[in-house]
mmCIF file of C-alpha atoms in Angstrom:
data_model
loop_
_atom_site.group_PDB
_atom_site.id
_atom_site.type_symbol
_atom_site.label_atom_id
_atom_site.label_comp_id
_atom_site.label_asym_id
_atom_site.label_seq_id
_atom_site.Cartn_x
_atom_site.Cartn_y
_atom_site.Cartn_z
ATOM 1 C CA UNK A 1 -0.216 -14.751 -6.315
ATOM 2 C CA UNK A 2 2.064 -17.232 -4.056
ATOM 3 C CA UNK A 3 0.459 -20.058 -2.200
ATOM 4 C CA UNK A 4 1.863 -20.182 1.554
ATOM 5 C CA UNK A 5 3.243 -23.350 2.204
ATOM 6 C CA UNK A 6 0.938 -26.576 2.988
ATOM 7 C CA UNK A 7 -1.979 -24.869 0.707
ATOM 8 C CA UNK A 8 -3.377 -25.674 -2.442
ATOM 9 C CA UNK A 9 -2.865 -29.489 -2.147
ATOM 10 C CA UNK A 10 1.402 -28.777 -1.887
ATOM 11 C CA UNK A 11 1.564 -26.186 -5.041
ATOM 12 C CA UNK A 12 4.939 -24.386 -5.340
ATOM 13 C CA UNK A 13 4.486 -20.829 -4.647
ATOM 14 C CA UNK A 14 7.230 -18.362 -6.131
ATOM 15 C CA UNK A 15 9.723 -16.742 -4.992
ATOM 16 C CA UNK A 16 10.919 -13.280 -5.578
ATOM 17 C CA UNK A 17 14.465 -12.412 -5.731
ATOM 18 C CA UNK A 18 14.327 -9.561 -2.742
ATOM 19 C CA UNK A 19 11.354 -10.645 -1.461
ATOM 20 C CA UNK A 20 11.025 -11.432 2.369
ATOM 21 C CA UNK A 21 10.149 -15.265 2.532
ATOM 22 C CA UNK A 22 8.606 -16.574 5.706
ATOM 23 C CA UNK A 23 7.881 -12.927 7.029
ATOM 24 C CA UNK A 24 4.194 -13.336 6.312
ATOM 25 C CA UNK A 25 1.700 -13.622 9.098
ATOM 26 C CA UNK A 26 -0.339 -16.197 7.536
ATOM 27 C CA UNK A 27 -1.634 -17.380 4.106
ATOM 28 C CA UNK A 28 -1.582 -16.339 0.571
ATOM 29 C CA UNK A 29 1.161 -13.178 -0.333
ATOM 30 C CA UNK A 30 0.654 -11.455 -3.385
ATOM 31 C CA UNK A 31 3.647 -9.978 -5.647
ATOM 32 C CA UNK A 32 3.351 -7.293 -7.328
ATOM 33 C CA UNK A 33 7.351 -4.937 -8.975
ATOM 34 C CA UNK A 34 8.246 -1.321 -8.930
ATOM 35 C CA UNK A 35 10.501 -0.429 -10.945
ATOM 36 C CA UNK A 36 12.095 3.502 -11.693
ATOM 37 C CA UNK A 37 8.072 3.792 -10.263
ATOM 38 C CA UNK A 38 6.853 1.555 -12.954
ATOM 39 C CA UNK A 39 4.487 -1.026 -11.460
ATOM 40 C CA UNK A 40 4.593 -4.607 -13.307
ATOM 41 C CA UNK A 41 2.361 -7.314 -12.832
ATOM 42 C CA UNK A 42 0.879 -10.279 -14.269
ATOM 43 C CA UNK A 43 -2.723 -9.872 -15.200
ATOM 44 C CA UNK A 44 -3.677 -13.063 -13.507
ATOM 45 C CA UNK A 45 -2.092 -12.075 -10.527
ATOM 46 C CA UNK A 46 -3.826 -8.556 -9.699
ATOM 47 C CA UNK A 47 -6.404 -11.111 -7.365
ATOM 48 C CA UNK A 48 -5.751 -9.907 -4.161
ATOM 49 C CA UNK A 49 -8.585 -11.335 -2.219
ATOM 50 C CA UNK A 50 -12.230 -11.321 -1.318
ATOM 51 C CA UNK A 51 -14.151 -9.034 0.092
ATOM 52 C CA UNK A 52 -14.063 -8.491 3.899
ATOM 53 C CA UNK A 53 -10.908 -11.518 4.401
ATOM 54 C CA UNK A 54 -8.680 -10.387 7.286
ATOM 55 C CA UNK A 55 -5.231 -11.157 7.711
ATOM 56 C CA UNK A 56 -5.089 -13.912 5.445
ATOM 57 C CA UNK A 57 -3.065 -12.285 2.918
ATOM 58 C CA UNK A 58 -0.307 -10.361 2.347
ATOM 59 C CA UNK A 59 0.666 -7.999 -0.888
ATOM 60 C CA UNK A 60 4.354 -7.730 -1.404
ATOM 61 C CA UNK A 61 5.691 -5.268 -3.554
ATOM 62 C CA UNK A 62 9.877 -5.850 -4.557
ATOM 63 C CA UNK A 63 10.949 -2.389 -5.298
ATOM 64 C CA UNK A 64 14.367 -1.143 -6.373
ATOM 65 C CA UNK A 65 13.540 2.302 -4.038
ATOM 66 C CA UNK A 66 16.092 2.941 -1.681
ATOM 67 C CA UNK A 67 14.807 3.140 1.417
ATOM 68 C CA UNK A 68 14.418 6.806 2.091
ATOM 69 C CA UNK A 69 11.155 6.487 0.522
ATOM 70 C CA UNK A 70 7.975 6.552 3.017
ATOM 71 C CA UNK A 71 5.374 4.554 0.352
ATOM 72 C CA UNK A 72 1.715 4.601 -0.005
ATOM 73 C CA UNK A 73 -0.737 2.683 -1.491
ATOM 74 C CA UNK A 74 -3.356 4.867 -3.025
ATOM 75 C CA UNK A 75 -6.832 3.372 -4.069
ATOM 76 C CA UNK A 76 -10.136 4.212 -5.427
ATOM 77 C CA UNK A 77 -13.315 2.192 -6.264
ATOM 78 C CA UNK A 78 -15.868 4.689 -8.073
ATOM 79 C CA UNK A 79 -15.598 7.544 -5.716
ATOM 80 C CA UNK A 80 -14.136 6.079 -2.401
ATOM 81 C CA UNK A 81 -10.660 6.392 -1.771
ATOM 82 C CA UNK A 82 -8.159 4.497 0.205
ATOM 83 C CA UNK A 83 -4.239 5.105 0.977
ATOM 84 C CA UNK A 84 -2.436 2.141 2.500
ATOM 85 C CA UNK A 85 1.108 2.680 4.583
ATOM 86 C CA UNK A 86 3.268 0.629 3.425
ATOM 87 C CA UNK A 87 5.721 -1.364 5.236
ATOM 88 C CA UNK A 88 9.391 -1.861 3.926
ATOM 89 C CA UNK A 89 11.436 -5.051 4.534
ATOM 90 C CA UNK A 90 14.534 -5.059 2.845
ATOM 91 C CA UNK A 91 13.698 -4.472 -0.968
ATOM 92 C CA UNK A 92 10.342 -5.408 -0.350
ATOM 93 C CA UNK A 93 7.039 -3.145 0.033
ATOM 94 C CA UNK A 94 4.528 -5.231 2.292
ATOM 95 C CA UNK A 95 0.676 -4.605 4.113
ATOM 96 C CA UNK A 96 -1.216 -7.587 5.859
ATOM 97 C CA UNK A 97 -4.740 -7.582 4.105
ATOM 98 C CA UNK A 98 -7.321 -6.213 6.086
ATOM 99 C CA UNK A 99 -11.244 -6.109 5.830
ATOM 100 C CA UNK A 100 -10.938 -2.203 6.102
ATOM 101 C CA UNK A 101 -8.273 -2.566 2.977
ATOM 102 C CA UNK A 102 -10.713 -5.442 1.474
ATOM 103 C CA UNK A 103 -14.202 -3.688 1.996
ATOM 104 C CA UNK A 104 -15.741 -3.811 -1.080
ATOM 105 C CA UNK A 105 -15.630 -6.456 -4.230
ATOM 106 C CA UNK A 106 -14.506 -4.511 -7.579
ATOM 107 C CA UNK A 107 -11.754 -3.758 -9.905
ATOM 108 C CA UNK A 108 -9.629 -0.680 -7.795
ATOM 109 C CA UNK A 109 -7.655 1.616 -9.830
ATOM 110 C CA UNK A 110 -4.219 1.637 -7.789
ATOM 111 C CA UNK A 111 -1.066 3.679 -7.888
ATOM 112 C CA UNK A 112 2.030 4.002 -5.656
ATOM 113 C CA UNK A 113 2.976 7.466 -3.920
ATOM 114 C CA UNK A 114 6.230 7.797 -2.582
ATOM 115 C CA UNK A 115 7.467 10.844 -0.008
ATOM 116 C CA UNK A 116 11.022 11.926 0.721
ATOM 117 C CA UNK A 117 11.349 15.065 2.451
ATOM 118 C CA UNK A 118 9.871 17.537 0.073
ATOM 119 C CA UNK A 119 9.997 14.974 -2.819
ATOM 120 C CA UNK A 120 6.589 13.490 -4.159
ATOM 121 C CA UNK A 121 6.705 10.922 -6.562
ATOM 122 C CA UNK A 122 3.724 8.566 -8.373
ATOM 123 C CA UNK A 123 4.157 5.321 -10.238
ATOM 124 C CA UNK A 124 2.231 4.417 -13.291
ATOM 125 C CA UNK A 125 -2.073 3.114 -12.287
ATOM 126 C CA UNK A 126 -2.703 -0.287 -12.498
ATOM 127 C CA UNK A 127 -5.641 -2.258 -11.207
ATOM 128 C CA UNK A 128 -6.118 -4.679 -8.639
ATOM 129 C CA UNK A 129 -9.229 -6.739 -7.917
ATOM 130 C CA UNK A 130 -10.856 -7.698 -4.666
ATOM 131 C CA UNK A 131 -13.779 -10.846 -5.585
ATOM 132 C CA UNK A 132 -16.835 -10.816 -3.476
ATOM 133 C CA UNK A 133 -18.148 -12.789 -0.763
ATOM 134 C CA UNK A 134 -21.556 -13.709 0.141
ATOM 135 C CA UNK A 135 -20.882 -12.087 3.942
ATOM 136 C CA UNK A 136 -23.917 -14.151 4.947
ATOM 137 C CA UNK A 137 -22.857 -13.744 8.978
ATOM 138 C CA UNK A 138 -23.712 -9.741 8.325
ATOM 139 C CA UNK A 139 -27.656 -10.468 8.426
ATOM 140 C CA UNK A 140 -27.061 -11.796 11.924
ATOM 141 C CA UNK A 141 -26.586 -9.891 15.419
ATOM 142 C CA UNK A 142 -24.943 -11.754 18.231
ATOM 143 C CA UNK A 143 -25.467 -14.296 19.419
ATOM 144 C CA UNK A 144 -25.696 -16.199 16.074
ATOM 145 C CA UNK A 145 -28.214 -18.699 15.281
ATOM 146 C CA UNK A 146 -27.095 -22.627 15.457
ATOM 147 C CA UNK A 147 -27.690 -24.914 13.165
#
């Protein structure tokens, strides 16, 4: 996980060689490689956010695909299912975080699903983990109360 500049009290986020630096909205950006569609990362980095954030991160994927490849995200938590578009910068996979992306809190079993042409091709799973969040502004309807 990569601190955006100016957070975490001035921590040094990292760099990846490929990856797109200063092409992120806002916040946090997550790394994650693909490799001859093996995914690598570092267990302490498969955080990607809490449940129901919104644009405040990004996960960046450096790939050595060339860029022929349309690539998706697929995920599932228990029996829901999610596929992602991802975007492609250079040698770098990307998607802004969104609460639709960030629903629920749990441990997702992930895997990448590339399409070129006819062509279908899967990387290894690997899991990724969204941490709750107490929500507590979904028990109220508009307008909310004061304090």
């Amino acid at each position: 996980m990569e601190q955006a500049d100016g957070e975490d009290g001035g921590a040094q986020g990292r760099h990846h060689q490929g990856a797109v630096p200063g092409h992120h909205r806002r916040g946090l950006r997550l790394m994650i490689e693909l490799k001859n569609w093996w995914v690598s990362l570092d267990l302490g980095d498969r955080m990607i956010g809490y449940e129901s954030d919104h644009l405040h991160r990004r996960l960046e994927i450096a790939t050595d695909l060339d860029a022929g490849w349309a690539v998706k995200l697929d995920m599932a938590l228990g029996k829901a299912k999610n596929v992602v578009d991802l975007e492609r910068t250079g040698d770098a996979l990307w998607v802004d975080l969104t609460r639709d992306i960030l629903a629920a809190d749990g441990l997702y079993r992930c895997q990448l699903r590339g399409l070129k042409g006819d062509t279908v091709a899967h990387s290894n799973q690997f899991e990724l983990l969204v941490s709750g969040s107490i929500n507590a502004c979904l028990l109220y309807t508009s307008p909310s109360p004061r304090d």
